[in-house]
């Protein structure tokens, strides 16, 4: 098992990529804090882990609020005695063409995706710095490279990549690695509403000709959270079926 004895917080763990990551980390021996705004969903995932013989708690909270992020980290440390891994997976999109994008759409997406990632990192870095050990994986997106109708989302995810680089530099000497995973289109609630013909058009543009399964993103989280990646920091791993390369 690659995460034996490790304690991991996974934000946005109630569904999609976060849920798959929580289940995988538990199978790999981690004690998992399933964090989400969706209390029922987080409880269900923690329950599933428990039934399978793993250890998990559900912690509800909104990552856009500093006090909530500190409470989430506090609950993890008080329940399990330490914090080794933070997967900043919580994210939203509110798509609109730039001409029509409202200030509310901009603020909401930047707030969850970028500010929430920053606040969770800040809160987690306190116990990690003390322990001189930590693995943080942030969630970017191929959207960081630009996508029509997603100015807010693109900006938030490009921001996550920059934040990841700076955190890596500031904390490398403290034994803390900070990396990002940049998924391509993935089969989750976030993409479930894409009309079939538009989805087909996206699939045609992906070299692998299909969306990712959430488990394929979870596998990248596992690599970067494990000691297999002990000398990897400040990197963004694109898990996208090849769409971000080529001409
Ligand atoms: N699905 C894709 O195609 C895709 C592609 C690239 C990147 N991503 C990113 O992957 C991550 C996971 O997305 P997903 O596709 O599994 O989506 P999802 O909607 O299934 O899961 C996101 C989770 O985040 C939670 N959440 C939202 N706001 C929150 C907040 N303020 N505090 C705590 N939790 C909150 C939601 O309740 C939800 O459970 C996101 O950061 C997303 O931007 C997804």
PDB file of C-alpha atoms in Angstrom, residues 63-64 88-94 105-119 138-141 150 152-161 163 190:
ATOM      1  CA  UNK A  63     -13.308  26.267   1.258  1.00  0.00           C
ATOM      2  CA  UNK A  64     -13.863  29.921   0.353  1.00  0.00           C
ATOM      3  CA  UNK A  88      -7.402  20.544  -3.280  1.00  0.00           C
ATOM      4  CA  UNK A  89     -10.048  19.171  -5.598  1.00  0.00           C
ATOM      5  CA  UNK A  90     -13.160  21.297  -4.838  1.00  0.00           C
ATOM      6  CA  UNK A  91     -14.089  23.333  -7.881  1.00  0.00           C
ATOM      7  CA  UNK A  92     -16.972  24.885  -9.783  1.00  0.00           C
ATOM      8  CA  UNK A  93     -17.643  26.398 -13.189  1.00  0.00           C
ATOM      9  CA  UNK A  94     -20.099  29.121 -14.192  1.00  0.00           C
ATOM     10  CA  UNK A 105     -19.961  34.531 -12.075  1.00  0.00           C
ATOM     11  CA  UNK A 106     -16.373  35.786 -12.022  1.00  0.00           C
ATOM     12  CA  UNK A 107     -16.181  36.111  -8.237  1.00  0.00           C
ATOM     13  CA  UNK A 108     -17.848  32.754  -7.485  1.00  0.00           C
ATOM     14  CA  UNK A 109     -15.468  30.743  -9.662  1.00  0.00           C
ATOM     15  CA  UNK A 110     -12.313  32.599  -8.595  1.00  0.00           C
ATOM     16  CA  UNK A 111     -13.412  32.286  -5.003  1.00  0.00           C
ATOM     17  CA  UNK A 112     -13.822  28.476  -4.926  1.00  0.00           C
ATOM     18  CA  UNK A 113     -11.145  27.438  -7.417  1.00  0.00           C
ATOM     19  CA  UNK A 114      -8.327  29.850  -6.601  1.00  0.00           C
ATOM     20  CA  UNK A 115      -8.972  31.487  -3.235  1.00  0.00           C
ATOM     21  CA  UNK A 116     -10.275  28.205  -1.784  1.00  0.00           C
ATOM     22  CA  UNK A 117      -7.105  26.436  -2.916  1.00  0.00           C
ATOM     23  CA  UNK A 118      -4.947  29.171  -1.384  1.00  0.00           C
ATOM     24  CA  UNK A 119      -6.814  29.153   1.936  1.00  0.00           C
ATOM     25  CA  UNK A 138      -3.894  21.276  -6.399  1.00  0.00           C
ATOM     26  CA  UNK A 139      -6.377  20.962  -9.237  1.00  0.00           C
ATOM     27  CA  UNK A 140      -5.810  22.937 -12.410  1.00  0.00           C
ATOM     28  CA  UNK A 141      -7.430  22.085 -15.744  1.00  0.00           C
ATOM     29  CA  UNK A 150     -14.694  29.970 -19.507  1.00  0.00           C
ATOM     30  CA  UNK A 152     -13.392  32.937 -15.126  1.00  0.00           C
ATOM     31  CA  UNK A 153     -12.586  29.211 -14.966  1.00  0.00           C
ATOM     32  CA  UNK A 154      -9.443  29.580 -17.147  1.00  0.00           C
ATOM     33  CA  UNK A 155      -8.155  32.446 -15.026  1.00  0.00           C
ATOM     34  CA  UNK A 156      -8.796  30.519 -11.818  1.00  0.00           C
ATOM     35  CA  UNK A 157      -7.005  27.396 -13.062  1.00  0.00           C
ATOM     36  CA  UNK A 158      -4.048  29.326 -14.533  1.00  0.00           C
ATOM     37  CA  UNK A 159      -3.865  31.012 -11.125  1.00  0.00           C
ATOM     38  CA  UNK A 160      -3.740  27.607  -9.446  1.00  0.00           C
ATOM     39  CA  UNK A 161      -0.693  26.706 -11.555  1.00  0.00           C
ATOM     40  CA  UNK A 163       0.159  29.446  -6.899  1.00  0.00           C
ATOM     41  CA  UNK A 190     -19.389  18.883 -14.022  1.00  0.00           C
TER      42      UNK A 190
END
